[in-house]
Coordinates of C-alpha atoms in Angstrom, one line a residue:
M1 CA 115.2 84.2 130.4
A2 CA 115.2 81.2 128.1
Y3 CA 112.5 81.6 125.4
W4 CA 111.5 79.1 122.7
W5 CA 113.6 81.0 120.2
S6 CA 116.7 81.3 122.4
G7 CA 119.8 80.2 120.5
S8 CA 118.1 80.4 117.1
S9 CA 119.7 83.1 114.9
D10 CA 116.9 82.8 112.4
E11 CA 114.3 84.0 114.9
N12 CA 115.5 87.6 115.0
C13 CA 112.2 89.4 114.4
W14 CA 109.7 91.2 116.6
M15 CA 106.3 93.0 116.2
E16 CA 105.5 96.4 117.7
I17 CA 101.7 97.2 118.0
R18 CA 101.7 100.9 118.3
K19 CA 98.8 103.3 118.7
H20 CA 100.7 106.6 118.8
D21 CA 103.3 108.5 116.8
G22 CA 107.0 107.6 116.9
L23 CA 107.0 104.4 114.8
G24 CA 110.6 103.5 113.7
L25 CA 112.3 105.8 116.2
S26 CA 112.5 103.7 119.4
L27 CA 110.8 101.0 121.5
S28 CA 109.9 101.7 125.1
S29 CA 108.0 99.9 127.9
S30 CA 107.9 100.1 131.7
D31 CA 109.8 97.5 133.6
R32 CA 107.0 96.9 136.2
R33 CA 103.2 96.7 136.3
S34 CA 101.3 99.3 138.3
N35 CA 101.3 96.8 141.3
G36 CA 105.1 96.5 141.1
S37 CA 105.2 93.1 139.6
K38 CA 107.1 92.2 136.4
D39 CA 105.1 91.9 133.1
P40 CA 106.5 89.1 130.9
W41 CA 105.3 90.9 127.8
H42 CA 107.2 94.1 128.8
E43 CA 110.3 91.9 129.5
L44 CA 110.3 91.1 125.8
V45 CA 111.5 94.6 125.0
S46 CA 114.5 94.1 127.3
S47 CA 115.5 91.0 125.2
V48 CA 115.9 92.9 121.9
L49 CA 119.5 92.8 120.6
E50 CA 121.3 95.0 118.1
G51 CA 120.6 94.1 114.5
E52 CA 117.3 92.4 115.2
V53 CA 114.3 93.4 113.1
I54 CA 111.1 95.1 114.3
Y55 CA 107.9 95.0 112.2
H56 CA 105.6 97.9 113.0
Y57 CA 101.8 97.5 113.1
Y58 CA 100.0 100.9 113.4
G59 CA 96.7 100.5 115.3
P60 CA 94.9 103.6 113.9
E61 CA 95.4 102.4 110.4
Q62 CA 95.1 98.7 111.2
R63 CA 98.1 97.7 109.1
F64 CA 101.8 97.0 109.0
V65 CA 103.5 100.2 107.9
G66 CA 107.2 99.3 107.9
R67 CA 110.1 97.7 109.7
S68 CA 113.2 98.9 111.5
V69 CA 116.4 97.5 112.9
A70 CA 117.6 97.7 116.5
A71 CA 120.5 100.1 116.5
A72 CA 121.8 98.8 119.9
D73 CA 120.9 96.3 122.6
A74 CA 117.9 97.2 124.8
V75 CA 118.7 99.5 127.7
H76 CA 117.2 99.2 131.2
D77 CA 116.8 102.6 133.0
N78 CA 116.4 101.6 136.6
Q79 CA 115.7 105.2 137.7
A80 CA 112.9 105.7 135.1
G81 CA 111.7 102.1 135.5
S82 CA 111.7 101.5 131.7
Y83 CA 113.2 99.4 128.9
S84 CA 114.1 101.1 125.6
V85 CA 115.6 100.3 122.3
E86 CA 117.0 102.8 119.7
L87 CA 115.9 102.0 116.2
A88 CA 117.3 102.8 112.8
G89 CA 116.7 102.1 109.1
F90 CA 112.9 102.5 109.1
A91 CA 111.6 101.5 105.7
P92 CA 108.0 101.2 104.4
L93 CA 107.0 97.7 103.4
P94 CA 106.6 97.3 99.6
A95 CA 103.5 95.1 100.2
S96 CA 100.6 96.4 102.1
V97 CA 99.3 94.0 104.8
D98 CA 96.2 95.3 106.6
L99 CA 93.8 93.7 109.1
A100 CA 91.7 92.3 106.2
G101 CA 94.8 90.8 104.6
I102 CA 95.9 89.3 108.0
R103 CA 92.5 87.7 108.5
S104 CA 92.5 86.2 105.0
K105 CA 95.6 84.2 106.1
A106 CA 94.1 83.2 109.5
D107 CA 93.9 79.4 108.7
A108 CA 97.6 79.3 107.9
L109 CA 98.5 81.3 111.0
Y110 CA 96.4 79.1 113.2
S111 CA 98.1 76.0 111.8
E112 CA 101.5 77.5 112.4
R113 CA 100.5 78.4 116.0
D114 CA 99.5 74.8 116.5
R115 CA 102.8 73.5 115.1
L116 CA 104.9 75.8 117.4
E117 CA 102.8 74.8 120.4
G118 CA 103.6 71.2 119.5
L119 CA 107.3 71.9 119.3
H120 CA 107.4 73.9 122.5
P121 CA 104.7 72.5 124.7
E122 CA 106.1 73.9 128.0
Q123 CA 106.8 77.4 126.8
R124 CA 104.8 80.5 126.2
L125 CA 105.0 81.5 122.6
Y126 CA 104.4 85.3 123.0
L127 CA 102.7 85.5 119.6
P128 CA 101.4 88.9 118.3
F129 CA 97.8 87.8 117.5
Q130 CA 94.6 86.9 119.4
F131 CA 93.7 83.3 118.3
K132 CA 89.9 83.4 118.8
Q133 CA 87.5 80.6 118.2
D134 CA 85.7 82.8 115.7
R135 CA 88.5 83.3 113.1
S136 CA 86.7 86.3 111.6
L137 CA 87.7 88.2 114.8
F138 CA 91.4 87.2 114.5
A139 CA 93.5 90.4 115.2
P140 CA 96.7 91.7 116.8
I141 CA 97.0 91.4 120.6
S142 CA 96.3 94.4 122.8
N143 CA 99.9 94.2 124.2
Y144 CA 102.5 96.5 122.9
F145 CA 105.2 94.1 121.9
A146 CA 105.5 90.4 120.8
K147 CA 107.6 87.9 119.1
L148 CA 107.1 87.5 115.4
P149 CA 108.2 84.1 114.2
R150 CA 109.9 83.8 110.9
S151 CA 107.2 81.3 109.7
F152 CA 104.6 84.0 110.4
I153 CA 106.6 86.5 108.3
E154 CA 106.6 84.0 105.4
I155 CA 102.8 83.7 105.6
L156 CA 102.1 87.4 106.0
F157 CA 104.6 88.8 103.7
D158 CA 105.0 86.2 101.0
D159 CA 106.8 88.5 98.7
V160 CA 109.0 90.2 101.3
P161 CA 111.6 87.8 102.7
A162 CA 112.4 88.1 106.4
P163 CA 115.8 89.9 106.7
A164 CA 118.8 88.7 108.6
A165 CA 120.1 90.5 111.7
R166 CA 122.6 93.2 110.9
R167 CA 124.6 96.0 112.5
I168 CA 123.7 99.6 112.0
G169 CA 126.4 102.2 111.5
P170 CA 126.4 105.9 112.5
A171 CA 125.6 107.1 109.0
Q172 CA 122.4 105.1 108.7
R173 CA 121.3 106.2 112.2
A174 CA 121.7 109.8 111.1
A175 CA 119.9 109.3 107.8
T176 CA 117.0 107.5 109.6
A177 CA 116.6 110.4 112.1
A178 CA 116.1 112.8 109.2
L179 CA 113.2 110.8 107.7
P180 CA 109.6 112.0 108.2
R181 CA 107.4 109.6 110.2
R182 CA 103.9 110.9 109.7
G183 CA 102.5 109.6 106.5
F184 CA 103.9 106.1 106.2
L185 CA 104.3 106.9 102.5
Q186 CA 104.9 103.9 100.3
P187 CA 106.7 103.6 97.0
F188 CA 104.4 104.7 94.2
R189 CA 102.7 101.9 92.3
P190 CA 100.3 102.8 89.5
K191 CA 96.7 101.8 90.1
A192 CA 94.4 100.5 87.4
D193 CA 92.8 103.2 85.3
T194 CA 89.3 102.1 86.5
E195 CA 87.0 103.5 89.1
Y196 CA 87.9 102.5 92.7
V197 CA 87.0 103.7 96.2
S198 CA 89.8 105.5 98.1
N199 CA 89.7 105.8 101.9
I200 CA 90.4 109.4 103.0
L201 CA 90.0 111.1 106.3
G202 CA 86.4 110.9 107.5
G203 CA 85.1 108.7 104.8
S204 CA 85.7 107.5 101.3
S205 CA 85.8 108.9 97.8
T206 CA 85.3 107.3 94.3
R207 CA 88.3 107.9 92.1
S208 CA 87.7 107.8 88.4
R209 CA 89.6 106.4 85.4
S210 CA 90.8 109.9 84.3
H211 CA 91.8 110.8 87.9
E212 CA 94.1 107.8 88.2
T213 CA 95.5 108.3 84.7
L214 CA 96.4 111.8 85.7
V215 CA 98.2 110.6 88.9
N216 CA 100.0 107.8 87.0
N217 CA 101.2 110.2 84.3
F218 CA 102.4 112.8 86.8
A219 CA 104.3 110.1 88.8
K220 CA 106.2 109.2 85.6
W221 CA 106.9 112.9 85.0
L222 CA 108.3 113.2 88.6
E223 CA 110.5 110.2 88.0
K224 CA 111.8 111.7 84.8
H225 CA 112.8 114.8 86.7
G226 CA 114.7 112.8 89.4
R227 CA 112.0 112.8 92.1
V228 CA 110.8 109.7 93.9
P229 CA 107.0 109.6 93.9
L230 CA 105.2 108.1 96.9
R231 CA 101.6 107.6 98.0
N232 CA 99.4 106.2 100.7
A233 CA 95.7 105.5 101.3
A234 CA 94.9 109.2 101.5
V235 CA 97.6 111.0 99.5
D236 CA 97.6 110.9 95.7
L237 CA 101.3 111.7 95.3
A238 CA 104.1 112.9 97.6
T239 CA 107.9 113.3 97.7
I240 CA 110.1 113.2 100.7
D241 CA 113.1 115.0 99.2
P242 CA 111.9 117.7 98.9
S243 CA 108.9 117.3 101.1
T244 CA 105.7 117.8 99.1
V245 CA 102.2 116.5 98.9
I246 CA 100.1 116.6 95.7
E247 CA 96.3 116.4 95.4
A248 CA 95.0 115.5 91.9
K249 CA 91.6 116.5 90.6
T250 CA 89.8 116.2 87.3
V251 CA 88.2 119.5 86.5
N252 CA 85.4 118.6 84.2
G253 CA 84.9 122.2 83.2
R254 CA 84.3 123.3 86.8
P255 CA 87.7 124.4 88.2
A256 CA 86.2 126.1 91.2
D257 CA 84.7 122.9 92.6
A258 CA 87.9 120.9 92.1
I259 CA 90.0 123.6 93.7
R260 CA 87.8 123.9 96.7
A261 CA 87.9 120.2 97.3
A262 CA 91.7 120.0 96.8
V263 CA 92.4 122.9 99.1
G264 CA 90.3 121.3 101.9
Q265 CA 92.0 118.0 101.5
L266 CA 95.6 119.4 101.4
Y267 CA 95.0 121.4 104.6
E268 CA 93.4 118.3 106.3
Y269 CA 96.4 116.1 105.4
R270 CA 98.7 118.6 107.0
Y271 CA 96.5 119.3 110.1
F272 CA 95.9 115.6 110.8
Q273 CA 99.6 114.9 110.4
V274 CA 99.3 112.7 107.3
V275 CA 102.2 114.8 106.0
D276 CA 104.9 117.0 107.5
D277 CA 103.9 120.5 108.7
D278 CA 106.3 122.1 106.3
A279 CA 105.5 120.1 103.3
G280 CA 104.9 122.0 100.1
L281 CA 101.3 121.7 98.8
I282 CA 100.5 121.3 95.1
F283 CA 97.2 121.1 93.3
L284 CA 97.4 118.9 90.2
A285 CA 94.6 119.2 87.5
D286 CA 93.9 117.6 84.2
A287 CA 93.2 120.9 82.4
K288 CA 94.7 124.4 82.4
I289 CA 93.7 126.4 85.5
P290 CA 92.6 130.1 84.9
P291 CA 95.0 132.8 86.0
C292 CA 92.6 134.1 88.6
W293 CA 92.5 130.7 90.3
C294 CA 96.3 130.3 90.0
S295 CA 96.7 133.6 91.7
Y296 CA 94.3 132.6 94.5
L297 CA 96.1 129.3 95.1
E298 CA 99.6 130.7 95.0
N299 CA 99.2 134.1 96.6
D300 CA 96.5 133.5 99.1
R301 CA 96.7 129.8 99.9
E302 CA 100.4 129.2 99.2
I303 CA 99.6 126.2 97.1
G304 CA 101.5 125.5 93.9
V305 CA 99.6 124.5 90.7
A306 CA 100.3 122.0 88.0
W307 CA 98.2 120.8 85.1
Q308 CA 98.4 118.5 82.1
A309 CA 97.9 119.6 78.6
G310 CA 98.3 116.9 76.0
N311 CA 101.4 115.0 76.8
R312 CA 103.0 117.8 78.8
F313 CA 102.8 119.2 82.3
F314 CA 102.9 122.8 83.2
L315 CA 103.9 124.1 86.6
T316 CA 103.6 127.5 88.2
D317 CA 106.7 129.0 89.8
L318 CA 105.6 128.0 93.3
A319 CA 105.0 124.3 92.3
R320 CA 108.5 124.3 90.7
E321 CA 110.0 125.8 93.8
F322 CA 108.3 123.2 96.1
L323 CA 109.6 120.3 93.9
D324 CA 113.0 122.0 93.3
I325 CA 112.6 121.6 89.6

């Protein structure tokens, strides 16, 4: 089928709007509606070519979480009645673009939609957003897959240039398959040492100046020891290699309260698949933890312990084992 972007090598990007796990692994859609007719939106998946770029929007978190590259052309399985595309090279986006951020750029996106309609008056654009009269309701479409024009990428990701199409080799495919998919962990960026509200599972929590100072300092310590610190909206700190998740708490003279809160959050992250099932769990404090509580955490809960004293960090044996330090 000839689309408005057919023949344009620059228009090599797509957008997946996904509601379930599996982001960055593959694309998949049926080749027929329930009544047996073809769905032009599903047909888009069959048009994906090797090297084209897929931006992933994750419905439950209402944000773009990363992008991948098509490792091969789309495949049509006649027997299964489906189209599929193998993906590789999943990478988190360095800039977070959520629903609020998308809506803040609605005027520019509407203008660009109008421009494209003017250029291609006889063709459907297959754009990934619902262009409502009330622009405050602007949001991704309910369909699974859509075309993402390069001009939209420049508006949405003004500090992340749209990539060119490229081929994916066997080594990168293998490396991609080994990456965890659950937390959409992003490169660590220090937050301001001021109070802020952090969204966590089931609600929100106010994080203090001292809490964020502790997190920032430990991230620097991890980097000094050859580890790559990551984070997301829920997780204070994490590493992929080795797989660990770190919950930081300020003790304020009450270690029991801080420990109970941290244990609950660490188990929740693992249960709700924010992190891998086999990730090492570490409790990070801003003061020395009494031996009885270290014993409880390590021997009963299998949670490593780390704390800051002055300009140094001290880690229990289990914490060092989890971080391979």
